Amino acid sequence: MLRKPLKIDAATAFVPQQLIVKYKTGTRLAHGDVLLLDRLQAAASRTRAAWPAGAVAPLQFTVLRGTATGARLVRASRGLRAAEADALLTELRRDPD
């Protein structure tokens, strides 16, 4: 029996709760988890991802570990919709570091 392909709306689809974030080598953010978390919170607050309609609590981040390449594996307190993740990543890319 053939089934229809599953249609996923990119605006409402959820992406994983974990992100890999890497800042430029030599910046303070490349080595400081506290600074990284501050920047993530600030970027989220500039988007609607921080506290979307109907949310019980604001979005929070936790650094899980560093990678061999110097990036950080970061977990969000909840899954993000694809549109929220795109907005958050756009804000992070605007950061000069």
CSV table of N, CA and C in Angstrom, one decimal:
chain,number,residue,atom,x,y,z
A,1,MET,N,0.8,-1.2,0.0
A,1,MET,CA,0.0,0.0,0.0
A,1,MET,C,0.9,1.2,0.0
A,2,LEU,N,0.6,2.2,-0.9
A,2,LEU,CA,1.4,3.4,-1.0
A,2,LEU,C,0.7,4.5,-0.1
A,3,ARG,N,1.6,5.2,0.6
A,3,ARG,CA,1.1,6.3,1.4
A,3,ARG,C,1.5,7.6,0.8
A,4,LYS,N,0.7,8.6,1.1
A,4,LYS,CA,1.1,10.0,0.7
A,4,LYS,C,2.3,10.5,1.5
A,5,PRO,N,3.2,11.2,0.9
A,5,PRO,CA,4.3,11.8,1.6
A,5,PRO,C,3.8,12.7,2.7
A,6,LEU,N,4.5,12.7,3.8
A,6,LEU,CA,4.2,13.5,5.0
A,6,LEU,C,4.5,15.0,4.6
A,7,LYS,N,3.6,15.9,4.8
A,7,LYS,CA,3.8,17.3,4.5
A,7,LYS,C,4.2,17.9,5.9
A,8,ILE,N,5.2,18.7,5.9
A,8,ILE,CA,5.7,19.4,7.1
A,8,ILE,C,5.7,20.8,6.8
A,9,ASP,N,5.0,21.6,7.6
A,9,ASP,CA,5.1,23.0,7.5
A,9,ASP,C,6.3,23.6,8.2
A,10,ALA,N,7.2,24.2,7.5
A,10,ALA,CA,8.5,24.7,8.1
A,10,ALA,C,8.3,25.6,9.2
A,11,ALA,N,7.2,26.4,9.2
A,11,ALA,CA,7.0,27.4,10.3
A,11,ALA,C,6.6,26.7,11.6
A,12,THR,N,6.0,25.6,11.6
A,12,THR,CA,5.5,24.9,12.8
A,12,THR,C,6.3,23.7,13.2
A,13,ALA,N,7.2,23.2,12.3
A,13,ALA,CA,7.9,22.0,12.5
A,13,ALA,C,8.9,22.3,13.7
A,14,PHE,N,9.2,21.3,14.5
A,14,PHE,CA,10.1,21.5,15.6
A,14,PHE,C,11.5,20.9,15.2
A,15,VAL,N,12.5,21.6,15.6
A,15,VAL,CA,13.9,21.2,15.4
A,15,VAL,C,14.4,20.7,16.7
A,16,PRO,N,15.5,19.9,16.7
A,16,PRO,CA,16.1,19.4,18.0
A,16,PRO,C,16.4,20.5,19.0
A,17,GLN,N,16.4,20.1,20.2
A,17,GLN,CA,16.7,21.0,21.3
A,17,GLN,C,18.2,21.4,21.4
A,18,GLN,N,19.0,20.7,20.7
A,18,GLN,CA,20.5,20.9,20.8
A,18,GLN,C,21.0,21.7,19.6
A,19,LEU,N,21.9,22.6,19.9
A,19,LEU,CA,22.6,23.4,18.9
A,19,LEU,C,24.1,23.3,19.1
A,20,ILE,N,24.8,23.4,18.0
A,20,ILE,CA,26.3,23.4,18.1
A,20,ILE,C,26.6,24.9,17.7
A,21,VAL,N,27.3,25.6,18.6
A,21,VAL,CA,27.6,27.0,18.4
A,21,VAL,C,29.1,27.1,18.5
A,22,LYS,N,29.7,27.8,17.5
A,22,LYS,CA,31.1,28.1,17.6
A,22,LYS,C,31.4,29.6,17.2
A,23,TYR,N,32.2,30.2,18.0
A,23,TYR,CA,32.6,31.6,17.8
A,23,TYR,C,34.0,31.6,17.2
A,24,LYS,N,34.3,32.7,16.6
A,24,LYS,CA,35.6,32.9,16.0
A,24,LYS,C,36.7,32.6,17.0
A,25,THR,N,37.8,32.0,16.6
A,25,THR,CA,39.0,31.7,17.4
A,25,THR,C,39.6,33.1,17.9
A,26,GLY,N,40.0,33.1,19.1
A,26,GLY,CA,40.6,34.3,19.7
A,26,GLY,C,39.7,35.3,20.4
A,27,THR,N,38.3,35.0,20.2
A,27,THR,CA,37.4,35.9,20.9
A,27,THR,C,37.2,35.4,22.3
A,28,ARG,N,36.7,36.3,23.2
A,28,ARG,CA,36.4,35.9,24.6
A,28,ARG,C,35.3,34.8,24.6
A,29,LEU,N,34.4,34.8,23.6
A,29,LEU,CA,33.3,33.9,23.6
A,29,LEU,C,33.7,32.5,23.1
A,30,ALA,N,34.9,32.4,22.5
A,30,ALA,CA,35.4,31.1,22.1
A,30,ALA,C,35.7,30.2,23.3
A,31,HIS,N,35.9,30.8,24.5
A,31,HIS,CA,36.3,30.0,25.6
A,31,HIS,C,35.5,30.2,26.8
A,32,GLY,N,34.5,31.1,26.8
A,32,GLY,CA,33.7,31.3,28.0
A,32,GLY,C,32.3,30.9,27.9
A,33,ASP,N,31.9,29.9,28.7
A,33,ASP,CA,30.5,29.3,28.6
A,33,ASP,C,29.5,30.4,29.1
A,34,VAL,N,29.9,31.1,30.2
A,34,VAL,CA,29.0,32.1,30.7
A,34,VAL,C,28.7,33.2,29.7
A,35,LEU,N,29.7,33.7,29.0
A,35,LEU,CA,29.5,34.7,27.9
A,35,LEU,C,28.7,34.1,26.8
A,36,LEU,N,28.9,32.9,26.4
A,36,LEU,CA,28.1,32.2,25.4
A,36,LEU,C,26.7,32.2,25.8
A,37,LEU,N,26.4,31.8,27.0
A,37,LEU,CA,25.0,31.7,27.4
A,37,LEU,C,24.3,33.1,27.5
A,38,ASP,N,25.1,34.1,27.9
A,38,ASP,CA,24.6,35.5,27.8
A,38,ASP,C,24.2,35.9,26.4
A,39,ARG,N,25.1,35.6,25.5
A,39,ARG,CA,24.8,35.9,24.1
A,39,ARG,C,23.6,35.1,23.5
A,40,LEU,N,23.5,33.9,23.9
A,40,LEU,CA,22.3,33.1,23.4
A,40,LEU,C,21.0,33.6,24.0
A,41,GLN,N,21.1,34.0,25.3
A,41,GLN,CA,19.8,34.5,25.9
A,41,GLN,C,19.5,35.9,25.3
A,42,ALA,N,20.5,36.7,25.0
A,42,ALA,CA,20.2,38.0,24.4
A,42,ALA,C,19.7,37.8,23.0
A,43,ALA,N,20.2,36.9,22.2
A,43,ALA,CA,19.7,36.7,20.8
A,43,ALA,C,18.3,36.1,20.9
A,44,ALA,N,18.0,35.2,21.8
A,44,ALA,CA,16.7,34.7,21.9
A,44,ALA,C,15.7,35.8,22.3
A,45,SER,N,16.1,36.7,23.2
A,45,SER,CA,15.2,37.7,23.7
A,45,SER,C,14.9,38.7,22.6
A,46,ARG,N,15.8,38.9,21.6
A,46,ARG,CA,15.6,39.8,20.5
A,46,ARG,C,14.6,39.1,19.5
A,47,THR,N,14.4,37.8,19.6
A,47,THR,CA,13.4,37.2,18.7
A,47,THR,C,12.2,36.8,19.6
A,48,ARG,N,11.2,36.3,19.0
A,48,ARG,CA,10.0,35.9,19.7
A,48,ARG,C,10.2,34.5,20.3
A,49,ALA,N,11.4,33.9,20.0
A,49,ALA,CA,11.7,32.5,20.5
A,49,ALA,C,11.8,32.5,22.1
A,50,ALA,N,12.2,33.7,22.7
A,50,ALA,CA,12.4,33.7,24.1
A,50,ALA,C,11.1,33.4,24.9
A,51,TRP,N,10.0,33.9,24.4
A,51,TRP,CA,8.7,33.7,25.2
A,51,TRP,C,7.6,33.8,24.2
A,52,PRO,N,7.4,32.7,23.4
A,52,PRO,CA,6.3,32.7,22.4
A,52,PRO,C,5.0,32.7,23.0
A,53,ALA,N,3.9,33.0,22.3
A,53,ALA,CA,2.6,33.0,22.8
A,53,ALA,C,2.3,31.6,23.3
A,54,GLY,N,1.7,31.5,24.5
A,54,GLY,CA,1.3,30.2,25.1
A,54,GLY,C,2.5,29.5,25.8
A,55,ALA,N,3.7,30.1,25.9
A,55,ALA,CA,4.8,29.4,26.6
A,55,ALA,C,4.6,29.5,28.1
A,56,VAL,N,5.0,28.5,28.8
A,56,VAL,CA,4.9,28.5,30.2
A,56,VAL,C,6.1,29.1,30.8
A,57,ALA,N,7.2,29.0,30.2
A,57,ALA,CA,8.5,29.5,30.8
A,57,ALA,C,9.3,30.0,29.6
A,58,PRO,N,10.2,31.0,29.9
A,58,PRO,CA,11.1,31.5,28.8
A,58,PRO,C,12.1,30.4,28.4
A,59,LEU,N,12.6,30.6,27.2
A,59,LEU,CA,13.7,29.7,26.7
A,59,LEU,C,15.0,29.9,27.5
A,60,GLN,N,15.6,28.8,27.9
A,60,GLN,CA,16.8,28.9,28.6
A,60,GLN,C,17.8,27.9,27.9
A,61,PHE,N,19.1,28.2,28.1
A,61,PHE,CA,20.1,27.4,27.4
A,61,PHE,C,21.1,26.8,28.5
A,62,THR,N,21.6,25.7,28.2
A,62,THR,CA,22.6,25.0,29.0
A,62,THR,C,23.7,24.5,28.1
A,63,VAL,N,25.0,24.8,28.5
A,63,VAL,CA,26.1,24.2,27.7
A,63,VAL,C,26.3,22.8,28.2
A,64,LEU,N,26.3,21.8,27.3
A,64,LEU,CA,26.5,20.4,27.6
A,64,LEU,C,28.0,20.1,27.6
A,65,ARG,N,28.7,20.5,26.6
A,65,ARG,CA,30.1,20.1,26.5
A,65,ARG,C,30.7,20.8,25.3
A,66,GLY,N,32.0,20.8,25.3
A,66,GLY,CA,32.8,21.4,24.2
A,66,GLY,C,33.1,20.3,23.2
A,67,THR,N,33.4,20.6,22.0
A,67,THR,CA,33.8,19.7,21.0
A,67,THR,C,35.3,19.8,20.7
A,68,ALA,N,35.8,18.8,19.9
A,68,ALA,CA,37.2,18.9,19.6
A,68,ALA,C,37.6,20.1,18.7
A,69,THR,N,36.6,20.6,18.0
A,69,THR,CA,36.9,21.8,17.2
A,69,THR,C,36.7,23.1,17.9
A,70,GLY,N,36.4,23.1,19.2
A,70,GLY,CA,36.2,24.3,19.9
A,70,GLY,C,34.8,24.9,20.0
A,71,ALA,N,33.9,24.2,19.3
A,71,ALA,CA,32.5,24.5,19.4
A,71,ALA,C,31.9,24.1,20.7
A,72,ARG,N,30.7,24.5,21.0
A,72,ARG,CA,29.9,24.1,22.2
A,72,ARG,C,28.6,23.5,21.8
A,73,LEU,N,28.3,22.4,22.5
A,73,LEU,CA,27.0,21.7,22.3
A,73,LEU,C,26.1,22.3,23.4
A,74,VAL,N,25.0,23.0,22.9
A,74,VAL,CA,24.1,23.7,23.8
A,74,VAL,C,22.7,23.1,23.7
A,75,ARG,N,22.1,23.0,24.8
A,75,ARG,CA,20.7,22.5,24.9
A,75,ARG,C,19.8,23.6,25.2
A,76,ALA,N,18.7,23.7,24.4
A,76,ALA,CA,17.6,24.6,24.8
A,76,ALA,C,16.6,23.9,25.7
A,77,SER,N,15.9,24.7,26.5
A,77,SER,CA,15.0,24.2,27.5
A,77,SER,C,13.7,23.5,26.8
A,78,ARG,N,13.5,23.8,25.6
A,78,ARG,CA,12.4,23.2,24.9
A,78,ARG,C,12.8,23.2,23.4
A,79,GLY,N,12.0,22.4,22.6
A,79,GLY,CA,12.2,22.3,21.2
A,79,GLY,C,11.8,23.7,20.6
A,80,LEU,N,12.5,24.0,19.5
A,80,LEU,CA,12.2,25.3,18.8
A,80,LEU,C,11.4,24.9,17.5
A,81,ARG,N,10.5,25.8,17.2
A,81,ARG,CA,9.9,25.7,15.8
A,81,ARG,C,11.0,26.1,14.8
A,82,ALA,N,10.9,25.6,13.6
A,82,ALA,CA,11.9,25.9,12.6
A,82,ALA,C,12.1,27.4,12.4
A,83,ALA,N,10.9,28.1,12.4
A,83,ALA,CA,11.0,29.6,12.2
A,83,ALA,C,11.7,30.2,13.4
A,84,GLU,N,11.5,29.7,14.6
A,84,GLU,CA,12.2,30.3,15.8
A,84,GLU,C,13.7,30.0,15.7
A,85,ALA,N,14.0,28.8,15.3
A,85,ALA,CA,15.4,28.4,15.2
A,85,ALA,C,16.1,29.3,14.2
A,86,ASP,N,15.5,29.5,13.0
A,86,ASP,CA,16.0,30.4,12.0
A,86,ASP,C,16.2,31.8,12.5
A,87,ALA,N,15.3,32.3,13.3
A,87,ALA,CA,15.4,33.7,13.8
A,87,ALA,C,16.5,33.8,14.8
A,88,LEU,N,16.6,32.7,15.7
A,88,LEU,CA,17.7,32.7,16.7
A,88,LEU,C,19.1,32.7,16.0
A,89,LEU,N,19.2,31.8,15.0
A,89,LEU,CA,20.5,31.7,14.3
A,89,LEU,C,20.8,33.0,13.5
A,90,THR,N,19.8,33.6,13.0
A,90,THR,CA,20.1,34.9,12.3
A,90,THR,C,20.6,35.9,13.3
A,91,GLU,N,20.0,36.0,14.5
A,91,GLU,CA,20.5,36.9,15.5
A,91,GLU,C,22.0,36.6,15.9
A,92,LEU,N,22.3,35.3,16.1
A,92,LEU,CA,23.6,34.9,16.4
A,92,LEU,C,24.6,35.2,15.3
A,93,ARG,N,24.2,35.1,14.1
A,93,ARG,CA,25.1,35.4,13.0
A,93,ARG,C,25.4,36.9,12.9
A,94,ARG,N,24.5,37.8,13.4
A,94,ARG,CA,24.7,39.2,13.5
A,94,ARG,C,25.8,39.6,14.5
A,95,ASP,N,26.1,38.7,15.4
A,95,ASP,CA,27.1,39.0,16.4
A,95,ASP,C,28.5,39.1,15.7
A,96,PRO,N,29.2,40.2,15.9
A,96,PRO,CA,30.5,40.4,15.3
A,96,PRO,C,31.6,39.4,15.8
A,97,ASP,N,31.4,38.7,16.9
A,97,ASP,CA,32.4,37.7,17.4
A,97,ASP,C,32.1,36.4,16.7
